Amino acid sequence: GIYLDQNKPDEAKTLLQNANSRQEKNLEILGMLSVVYLNEKDTASLRANVSRMRKLDPEYDGTLLLSAEYGLLVQKPDNAIYYTNRAILKNPYNDHCRILLGKAYLMKKDSISALQSFQQAFSMHSSYENFSNLFSLSLAIGQLDQARALISEFESEETSQAATHLELAMYYNAVHKYDSARQSLDKCRVEIPDEKAALFEWAKYYYGMKNDSALQTVNQYLFHFPEDIRALILKARIKSDAGATLDAIDLYRSVLLSDSTSAIARNELDILERKVAYLRLVKRKDETQKQLEYIKPLDAKQIN
């Protein structure tokens, strides 16, 4: 536990594996070891551990929650919903259950149900994690007034332990108040220098003004979050604006491989593919005209 608190997962894993070899049926050890595997995204080890926990006690809180976490990790939201609802029946006041349920609904593109789950979690416990999940979704679905009200509500809570500079930057970028976004991002950089999520907001801030900086920053963000569809779409737009149309097309296609329902990626890809097809048609026409110019007799009229 101390090693996990100190962000030393390798040391924690070694101790837990040693303990597990001595007490193979200890659910607490299996649960803690599963959390390490979950953080490492080691799906094979996590699946094996969770399977053992189910055999030992299928209704143990840790078994149900880790089964739900595994479902989310392997992109099976229905499984996550099933196990989370069982956990809620056992403990209806566990806010973490509501967060897992909300994430599963998001995976199913059910933003209304996800929003309800995140609202329930925040009403149970006004932690930064619960606030951030609810705020981000409110912003994503266009509830800007609700998102701004959430910031004020969270800041007024006595239990608030985290700065909201990042969320304010997200809000100001969304409403195109870029000077205010820059101020919030500068504060975030000072107070939370290791906040990787801020890189995406910096990229959005730069986009349209300093696209070179926007591209550099979004690449830094993608190094930490390579599958973030929003960042891939932003990078595709930057590439398209710079005239690197084929690079942009490749990026949009990679987005659609990850999420075939992304209307933004599909629409923008369609526009670029039509543009490329038109330019190729114009090029072929120009090349044909040059060939005809070369072979036509003197004083002949232009051939169309």
mmCIF file of C-alpha atoms in Angstrom:
data_model
loop_
_atom_site.group_PDB
_atom_site.id
_atom_site.type_symbol
_atom_site.label_atom_id
_atom_site.label_comp_id
_atom_site.label_asym_id
_atom_site.label_seq_id
_atom_site.Cartn_x
_atom_site.Cartn_y
_atom_site.Cartn_z
ATOM 1 C CA GLY A 1 0.000 0.000 0.000
ATOM 2 C CA ILE A 2 2.834 2.396 0.809
ATOM 3 C CA TYR A 3 4.519 1.620 -2.509
ATOM 4 C CA LEU A 4 1.277 2.279 -4.395
ATOM 5 C CA ASP A 5 0.850 5.602 -2.573
ATOM 6 C CA GLN A 6 4.423 6.492 -3.568
ATOM 7 C CA ASN A 7 3.704 5.584 -7.211
ATOM 8 C CA LYS A 8 6.068 2.613 -7.155
ATOM 9 C CA PRO A 9 3.935 -0.051 -8.866
ATOM 10 C CA ASP A 10 6.800 -2.439 -9.627
ATOM 11 C CA GLU A 11 7.804 -2.703 -5.966
ATOM 12 C CA ALA A 12 4.166 -3.109 -4.947
ATOM 13 C CA LYS A 13 3.607 -5.820 -7.564
ATOM 14 C CA THR A 14 6.633 -7.794 -6.403
ATOM 15 C CA LEU A 15 5.407 -7.794 -2.809
ATOM 16 C CA LEU A 16 1.835 -8.665 -3.793
ATOM 17 C CA GLN A 17 2.914 -11.525 -6.055
ATOM 18 C CA ASN A 18 5.047 -12.881 -3.221
ATOM 19 C CA ALA A 19 2.100 -12.604 -0.818
ATOM 20 C CA ASN A 20 -0.224 -14.231 -3.365
ATOM 21 C CA SER A 21 2.118 -17.200 -3.717
ATOM 22 C CA ARG A 22 1.732 -17.779 0.042
ATOM 23 C CA GLN A 23 -1.999 -17.054 0.279
ATOM 24 C CA GLU A 24 -3.576 -17.894 -3.056
ATOM 25 C CA LYS A 25 -7.137 -17.509 -1.764
ATOM 26 C CA ASN A 26 -6.732 -14.122 -0.102
ATOM 27 C CA LEU A 27 -9.241 -11.833 -1.847
ATOM 28 C CA GLU A 28 -7.640 -8.641 -0.549
ATOM 29 C CA ILE A 29 -4.266 -9.584 -2.041
ATOM 30 C CA LEU A 30 -5.863 -10.636 -5.318
ATOM 31 C CA GLY A 31 -7.803 -7.371 -5.423
ATOM 32 C CA MET A 32 -4.755 -5.163 -4.828
ATOM 33 C CA LEU A 33 -2.747 -7.118 -7.378
ATOM 34 C CA SER A 34 -5.606 -6.729 -9.861
ATOM 35 C CA VAL A 35 -5.499 -2.961 -9.381
ATOM 36 C CA VAL A 36 -1.806 -2.981 -10.326
ATOM 37 C CA TYR A 37 -2.577 -5.031 -13.442
ATOM 38 C CA LEU A 38 -5.442 -2.674 -14.266
ATOM 39 C CA ASN A 39 -3.183 0.384 -14.066
ATOM 40 C CA GLU A 40 -0.656 -1.398 -16.283
ATOM 41 C CA LYS A 41 -3.457 -2.408 -18.711
ATOM 42 C CA ASP A 42 -2.222 -5.982 -18.412
ATOM 43 C CA THR A 43 -5.465 -7.548 -19.618
ATOM 44 C CA ALA A 44 -4.272 -11.174 -19.474
ATOM 45 C CA SER A 45 -3.102 -11.012 -15.841
ATOM 46 C CA LEU A 46 -6.139 -8.964 -14.809
ATOM 47 C CA ARG A 47 -8.508 -11.450 -16.397
ATOM 48 C CA ALA A 48 -6.813 -14.382 -14.653
ATOM 49 C CA ASN A 49 -6.966 -12.639 -11.270
ATOM 50 C CA VAL A 50 -10.581 -11.562 -11.633
ATOM 51 C CA SER A 51 -11.564 -15.089 -12.677
ATOM 52 C CA ARG A 52 -9.990 -16.443 -9.499
ATOM 53 C CA MET A 53 -11.816 -13.846 -7.422
ATOM 54 C CA ARG A 54 -15.149 -14.824 -8.983
ATOM 55 C CA LYS A 55 -14.579 -18.455 -8.066
ATOM 56 C CA LEU A 56 -13.698 -17.533 -4.476
ATOM 57 C CA ASP A 57 -16.540 -15.040 -3.888
ATOM 58 C CA PRO A 58 -18.596 -13.816 -6.871
ATOM 59 C CA GLU A 59 -20.523 -11.286 -4.747
ATOM 60 C CA TYR A 60 -17.491 -9.708 -3.044
ATOM 61 C CA ASP A 61 -17.485 -5.928 -3.695
ATOM 62 C CA GLY A 62 -13.954 -6.042 -5.094
ATOM 63 C CA THR A 63 -14.858 -8.909 -7.422
ATOM 64 C CA LEU A 64 -17.811 -7.011 -8.882
ATOM 65 C CA LEU A 65 -15.970 -3.710 -9.311
ATOM 66 C CA LEU A 66 -12.864 -5.256 -10.829
ATOM 67 C CA SER A 67 -15.054 -7.302 -13.183
ATOM 68 C CA ALA A 68 -16.620 -4.024 -14.300
ATOM 69 C CA GLU A 69 -13.177 -2.387 -14.674
ATOM 70 C CA TYR A 70 -12.039 -5.335 -16.802
ATOM 71 C CA GLY A 71 -15.135 -4.946 -18.997
ATOM 72 C CA LEU A 72 -14.263 -1.297 -19.628
ATOM 73 C CA LEU A 73 -10.623 -2.126 -20.325
ATOM 74 C CA VAL A 74 -11.501 -4.663 -23.028
ATOM 75 C CA GLN A 75 -14.247 -2.473 -24.526
ATOM 76 C CA LYS A 76 -17.193 -4.565 -23.343
ATOM 77 C CA PRO A 77 -19.518 -1.963 -21.800
ATOM 78 C CA ASP A 78 -22.480 -4.338 -21.409
ATOM 79 C CA ASN A 79 -20.404 -6.548 -19.114
ATOM 80 C CA ALA A 80 -19.278 -3.489 -17.163
ATOM 81 C CA ILE A 81 -22.888 -2.337 -16.750
ATOM 82 C CA TYR A 82 -23.968 -5.808 -15.570
ATOM 83 C CA TYR A 83 -21.308 -6.049 -12.837
ATOM 84 C CA THR A 84 -21.637 -2.403 -11.808
ATOM 85 C CA ASN A 85 -25.397 -2.718 -11.327
ATOM 86 C CA ARG A 86 -24.814 -5.789 -9.139
ATOM 87 C CA ALA A 87 -22.333 -3.768 -7.087
ATOM 88 C CA ILE A 88 -24.843 -0.918 -6.754
ATOM 89 C CA LEU A 89 -27.470 -3.327 -5.429
ATOM 90 C CA LYS A 90 -25.020 -4.292 -2.690
ATOM 91 C CA ASN A 91 -23.868 -0.752 -1.952
ATOM 92 C CA PRO A 92 -26.078 1.952 -3.523
ATOM 93 C CA TYR A 93 -23.995 4.781 -2.002
ATOM 94 C CA ASN A 94 -20.673 3.887 -3.613
ATOM 95 C CA ASP A 95 -19.937 6.838 -5.920
ATOM 96 C CA HIS A 96 -17.213 4.882 -7.744
ATOM 97 C CA CYS A 97 -19.875 2.473 -9.006
ATOM 98 C CA ARG A 98 -21.705 5.397 -10.608
ATOM 99 C CA ILE A 99 -18.496 6.569 -12.299
ATOM 100 C CA LEU A 100 -17.886 3.122 -13.768
ATOM 101 C CA LEU A 101 -21.503 2.976 -14.908
ATOM 102 C CA GLY A 102 -21.200 6.400 -16.536
ATOM 103 C CA LYS A 103 -18.040 5.389 -18.388
ATOM 104 C CA ALA A 104 -19.762 2.243 -19.657
ATOM 105 C CA TYR A 105 -22.702 4.274 -20.951
ATOM 106 C CA LEU A 106 -20.288 6.669 -22.665
ATOM 107 C CA MET A 107 -18.691 3.704 -24.394
ATOM 108 C CA LYS A 108 -22.173 2.824 -25.669
ATOM 109 C CA LYS A 109 -22.682 6.445 -26.864
ATOM 110 C CA ASP A 110 -25.479 6.936 -24.340
ATOM 111 C CA SER A 111 -24.509 10.376 -23.068
ATOM 112 C CA ILE A 112 -27.827 11.003 -21.274
ATOM 113 C CA SER A 113 -27.500 7.909 -19.059
ATOM 114 C CA ALA A 114 -23.800 8.675 -18.544
ATOM 115 C CA LEU A 115 -24.637 12.220 -17.449
ATOM 116 C CA GLN A 116 -27.179 10.913 -14.924
ATOM 117 C CA SER A 117 -24.617 8.499 -13.473
ATOM 118 C CA PHE A 118 -21.965 11.225 -13.171
ATOM 119 C CA GLN A 119 -24.495 13.563 -11.533
ATOM 120 C CA GLN A 120 -25.348 10.877 -8.982
ATOM 121 C CA ALA A 121 -21.654 10.313 -8.220
ATOM 122 C CA PHE A 122 -21.037 14.036 -7.724
ATOM 123 C CA SER A 123 -24.096 14.393 -5.471
ATOM 124 C CA MET A 124 -22.784 11.523 -3.309
ATOM 125 C CA HIS A 125 -19.226 12.810 -3.074
ATOM 126 C CA SER A 126 -18.018 16.146 -4.449
ATOM 127 C CA SER A 127 -14.508 14.881 -5.173
ATOM 128 C CA TYR A 128 -12.366 16.314 -7.950
ATOM 129 C CA GLU A 129 -12.673 13.115 -9.994
ATOM 130 C CA ASN A 130 -16.473 13.169 -9.811
ATOM 131 C CA PHE A 131 -16.584 16.884 -10.610
ATOM 132 C CA SER A 132 -14.193 16.487 -13.535
ATOM 133 C CA ASN A 133 -16.145 13.616 -15.132
ATOM 134 C CA LEU A 134 -19.431 15.492 -14.854
ATOM 135 C CA PHE A 135 -17.919 18.779 -16.062
ATOM 136 C CA SER A 136 -16.172 17.228 -19.086
ATOM 137 C CA LEU A 137 -19.326 15.486 -20.272
ATOM 138 C CA SER A 138 -21.476 18.590 -19.743
ATOM 139 C CA LEU A 139 -19.005 20.547 -21.864
ATOM 140 C CA ALA A 140 -18.840 17.831 -24.543
ATOM 141 C CA ILE A 141 -22.610 17.752 -25.054
ATOM 142 C CA GLY A 142 -22.855 21.540 -25.205
ATOM 143 C CA GLN A 143 -24.294 22.295 -21.764
ATOM 144 C CA LEU A 144 -22.016 25.303 -21.322
ATOM 145 C CA ASP A 145 -24.065 27.064 -18.652
ATOM 146 C CA GLN A 146 -24.251 23.859 -16.620
ATOM 147 C CA ALA A 147 -20.488 23.370 -16.998
ATOM 148 C CA ARG A 148 -19.754 26.905 -15.752
ATOM 149 C CA ALA A 149 -22.161 26.468 -12.833
ATOM 150 C CA LEU A 150 -20.399 23.241 -11.886
ATOM 151 C CA ILE A 151 -17.074 25.055 -11.574
ATOM 152 C CA SER A 152 -18.612 27.616 -9.229
ATOM 153 C CA GLU A 153 -20.304 24.896 -7.186
ATOM 154 C CA PHE A 154 -17.127 22.837 -6.879
ATOM 155 C CA GLU A 155 -15.007 25.849 -5.922
ATOM 156 C CA SER A 156 -17.465 26.714 -3.143
ATOM 157 C CA GLU A 157 -17.262 23.253 -1.591
ATOM 158 C CA GLU A 158 -15.189 23.087 1.583
ATOM 159 C CA THR A 159 -14.006 19.639 0.535
ATOM 160 C CA SER A 160 -12.466 20.944 -2.676
ATOM 161 C CA GLN A 161 -8.837 19.858 -2.847
ATOM 162 C CA ALA A 162 -7.906 20.492 -6.473
ATOM 163 C CA ALA A 163 -7.537 23.664 -8.514
ATOM 164 C CA THR A 164 -9.996 24.138 -11.363
ATOM 165 C CA HIS A 165 -7.647 25.995 -13.698
ATOM 166 C CA LEU A 166 -7.753 23.209 -16.279
ATOM 167 C CA GLU A 167 -11.561 23.073 -16.287
ATOM 168 C CA LEU A 168 -11.761 26.854 -16.608
ATOM 169 C CA ALA A 169 -9.388 26.684 -19.583
ATOM 170 C CA MET A 170 -11.589 24.001 -21.152
ATOM 171 C CA TYR A 171 -14.655 26.202 -20.633
ATOM 172 C CA TYR A 172 -13.037 29.359 -22.005
ATOM 173 C CA ASN A 173 -11.729 27.525 -25.072
ATOM 174 C CA ALA A 174 -15.241 26.178 -25.674
ATOM 175 C CA VAL A 175 -16.791 29.663 -25.549
ATOM 176 C CA HIS A 176 -13.897 31.187 -27.571
ATOM 177 C CA LYS A 177 -12.608 33.428 -24.788
ATOM 178 C CA TYR A 178 -8.993 32.690 -25.568
ATOM 179 C CA ASP A 179 -7.377 35.393 -23.423
ATOM 180 C CA SER A 180 -9.120 33.944 -20.369
ATOM 181 C CA ALA A 181 -8.169 30.432 -21.479
ATOM 182 C CA ARG A 182 -4.519 31.490 -21.661
ATOM 183 C CA GLN A 183 -4.644 32.930 -18.131
ATOM 184 C CA SER A 184 -6.132 29.716 -16.729
ATOM 185 C CA LEU A 185 -3.593 27.575 -18.584
ATOM 186 C CA ASP A 186 -0.718 29.689 -17.247
ATOM 187 C CA LYS A 187 -2.032 29.162 -13.693
ATOM 188 C CA CYS A 188 -2.399 25.441 -14.365
ATOM 189 C CA ARG A 189 1.195 25.270 -15.601
ATOM 190 C CA VAL A 190 2.442 26.883 -12.378
ATOM 191 C CA GLU A 191 0.289 24.994 -9.881
ATOM 192 C CA ILE A 192 -0.041 21.629 -11.655
ATOM 193 C CA PRO A 193 3.058 21.390 -13.890
ATOM 194 C CA ASP A 194 2.652 17.648 -14.508
ATOM 195 C CA GLU A 195 -0.953 17.908 -15.740
ATOM 196 C CA LYS A 196 -0.722 16.176 -19.132
ATOM 197 C CA ALA A 197 -4.358 16.904 -20.007
ATOM 198 C CA ALA A 198 -3.523 20.613 -20.163
ATOM 199 C CA LEU A 199 -1.477 19.973 -23.301
ATOM 200 C CA PHE A 200 -4.658 19.387 -25.290
ATOM 201 C CA GLU A 201 -6.122 22.678 -24.114
ATOM 202 C CA TRP A 202 -2.895 24.457 -25.066
ATOM 203 C CA ALA A 203 -3.171 22.895 -28.528
ATOM 204 C CA LYS A 204 -6.757 24.132 -28.871
ATOM 205 C CA TYR A 205 -5.666 27.572 -27.680
ATOM 206 C CA TYR A 206 -2.901 27.763 -30.309
ATOM 207 C CA TYR A 207 -5.019 26.358 -33.144
ATOM 208 C CA GLY A 208 -5.841 29.041 -35.700
ATOM 209 C CA MET A 209 -3.243 31.465 -34.314
ATOM 210 C CA LYS A 210 -0.011 29.474 -34.136
ATOM 211 C CA ASN A 211 -0.590 26.186 -35.892
ATOM 212 C CA ASP A 212 3.057 25.161 -35.613
ATOM 213 C CA SER A 213 2.768 25.426 -31.826
ATOM 214 C CA ALA A 214 -0.607 23.694 -31.944
ATOM 215 C CA LEU A 215 0.867 20.746 -33.860
ATOM 216 C CA GLN A 216 3.865 20.461 -31.541
ATOM 217 C CA THR A 217 1.644 20.533 -28.456
ATOM 218 C CA VAL A 218 -0.953 18.079 -29.732
ATOM 219 C CA ASN A 219 1.881 15.674 -30.605
ATOM 220 C CA GLN A 220 3.131 15.940 -27.012
ATOM 221 C CA TYR A 221 -0.385 15.185 -25.781
ATOM 222 C CA LEU A 222 -0.756 12.209 -28.127
ATOM 223 C CA PHE A 223 2.500 10.781 -26.791
ATOM 224 C CA HIS A 224 0.716 10.332 -23.450
ATOM 225 C CA PHE A 225 -2.780 9.632 -24.857
ATOM 226 C CA PRO A 226 -2.235 8.096 -28.320
ATOM 227 C CA GLU A 227 -5.844 6.942 -28.736
ATOM 228 C CA ASP A 228 -7.573 10.225 -27.875
ATOM 229 C CA ILE A 229 -9.954 10.795 -30.788
ATOM 230 C CA ARG A 230 -10.390 14.525 -30.074
ATOM 231 C CA ALA A 231 -6.641 15.078 -30.338
ATOM 232 C CA LEU A 232 -6.352 13.007 -33.519
ATOM 233 C CA ILE A 233 -9.123 15.062 -35.128
ATOM 234 C CA LEU A 234 -7.438 18.310 -34.089
ATOM 235 C CA LYS A 235 -4.142 17.090 -35.546
ATOM 236 C CA ALA A 236 -5.924 16.159 -38.783
ATOM 237 C CA ARG A 237 -7.380 19.681 -39.020
ATOM 238 C CA ILE A 238 -3.970 21.243 -38.446
ATOM 239 C CA LYS A 239 -2.473 19.037 -41.161
ATOM 240 C CA SER A 240 -5.334 19.881 -43.530
ATOM 241 C CA ASP A 241 -4.924 23.611 -42.948
ATOM 242 C CA ALA A 242 -1.201 23.258 -43.697
ATOM 243 C CA GLY A 243 -1.966 21.577 -47.023
ATOM 244 C CA ALA A 244 -0.912 18.079 -45.903
ATOM 245 C CA THR A 245 -4.194 16.634 -47.130
ATOM 246 C CA LEU A 246 -3.070 13.017 -47.417
ATOM 247 C CA ASP A 247 -1.701 13.068 -43.847
ATOM 248 C CA ALA A 248 -5.032 14.452 -42.653
ATOM 249 C CA ILE A 249 -6.924 11.725 -44.532
ATOM 250 C CA ASP A 250 -4.793 9.039 -42.892
ATOM 251 C CA LEU A 251 -5.522 10.521 -39.458
ATOM 252 C CA TYR A 252 -9.275 10.637 -40.068
ATOM 253 C CA ARG A 253 -9.200 7.038 -41.252
ATOM 254 C CA SER A 254 -7.352 5.974 -38.098
ATOM 255 C CA VAL A 255 -10.042 7.716 -36.022
ATOM 256 C CA LEU A 256 -12.787 5.815 -37.848
ATOM 257 C CA LEU A 257 -10.967 2.537 -37.256
ATOM 258 C CA SER A 258 -11.166 3.271 -33.530
ATOM 259 C CA ASP A 259 -14.661 4.752 -33.597
ATOM 260 C CA SER A 260 -16.715 4.152 -36.736
ATOM 261 C CA THR A 261 -19.527 6.329 -35.325
ATOM 262 C CA SER A 262 -17.492 9.554 -35.267
ATOM 263 C CA ALA A 263 -19.606 11.855 -37.445
ATOM 264 C CA ILE A 264 -17.002 14.632 -37.306
ATOM 265 C CA ALA A 265 -14.223 12.407 -38.637
ATOM 266 C CA ARG A 266 -16.471 10.885 -41.319
ATOM 267 C CA ASN A 267 -17.745 14.250 -42.574
ATOM 268 C CA GLU A 268 -14.334 15.891 -42.655
ATOM 269 C CA LEU A 269 -12.800 12.830 -44.308
ATOM 270 C CA ASP A 270 -15.513 12.933 -46.976
ATOM 271 C CA ILE A 271 -14.748 16.599 -47.694
ATOM 272 C CA LEU A 272 -11.011 15.928 -48.042
ATOM 273 C CA GLU A 273 -11.491 12.852 -50.232
ATOM 274 C CA ARG A 274 -13.764 14.850 -52.553
ATOM 275 C CA LYS A 275 -11.131 17.585 -52.658
ATOM 276 C CA VAL A 276 -8.394 15.100 -53.569
ATOM 277 C CA ALA A 277 -10.584 13.493 -56.254
ATOM 278 C CA TYR A 278 -11.335 16.926 -57.763
ATOM 279 C CA LEU A 279 -7.663 17.950 -57.771
ATOM 280 C CA ARG A 280 -6.710 14.686 -59.470
ATOM 281 C CA LEU A 281 -9.377 15.296 -62.111
ATOM 282 C CA VAL A 282 -8.075 18.819 -62.739
ATOM 283 C CA LYS A 283 -4.515 17.502 -62.951
ATOM 284 C CA ARG A 284 -5.484 14.836 -65.494
ATOM 285 C CA LYS A 285 -7.299 17.468 -67.574
ATOM 286 C CA ASP A 286 -4.233 19.756 -67.512
ATOM 287 C CA GLU A 287 -1.932 16.886 -68.494
ATOM 288 C CA THR A 288 -4.258 15.906 -71.361
ATOM 289 C CA GLN A 289 -4.402 19.500 -72.587
ATOM 290 C CA LYS A 290 -0.575 19.715 -72.546
ATOM 291 C CA GLN A 291 -0.344 16.532 -74.606
ATOM 292 C CA LEU A 292 -2.848 17.904 -77.121
ATOM 293 C CA GLU A 293 -0.945 21.204 -77.288
ATOM 294 C CA TYR A 294 2.174 19.222 -78.128
ATOM 295 C CA ILE A 295 0.674 17.137 -80.930
ATOM 296 C CA LYS A 296 -1.840 19.594 -82.534
ATOM 297 C CA PRO A 297 -0.846 21.210 -85.854
ATOM 298 C CA LEU A 298 0.205 24.863 -86.042
ATOM 299 C CA ASP A 299 -2.563 27.484 -86.064
ATOM 300 C CA ALA A 300 -5.077 24.868 -84.882
ATOM 301 C CA LYS A 301 -7.758 25.982 -82.423
ATOM 302 C CA GLN A 302 -7.481 24.914 -78.798
ATOM 303 C CA ILE A 303 -8.976 21.498 -78.217
ATOM 304 C CA ASN A 304 -11.259 21.240 -75.160
#
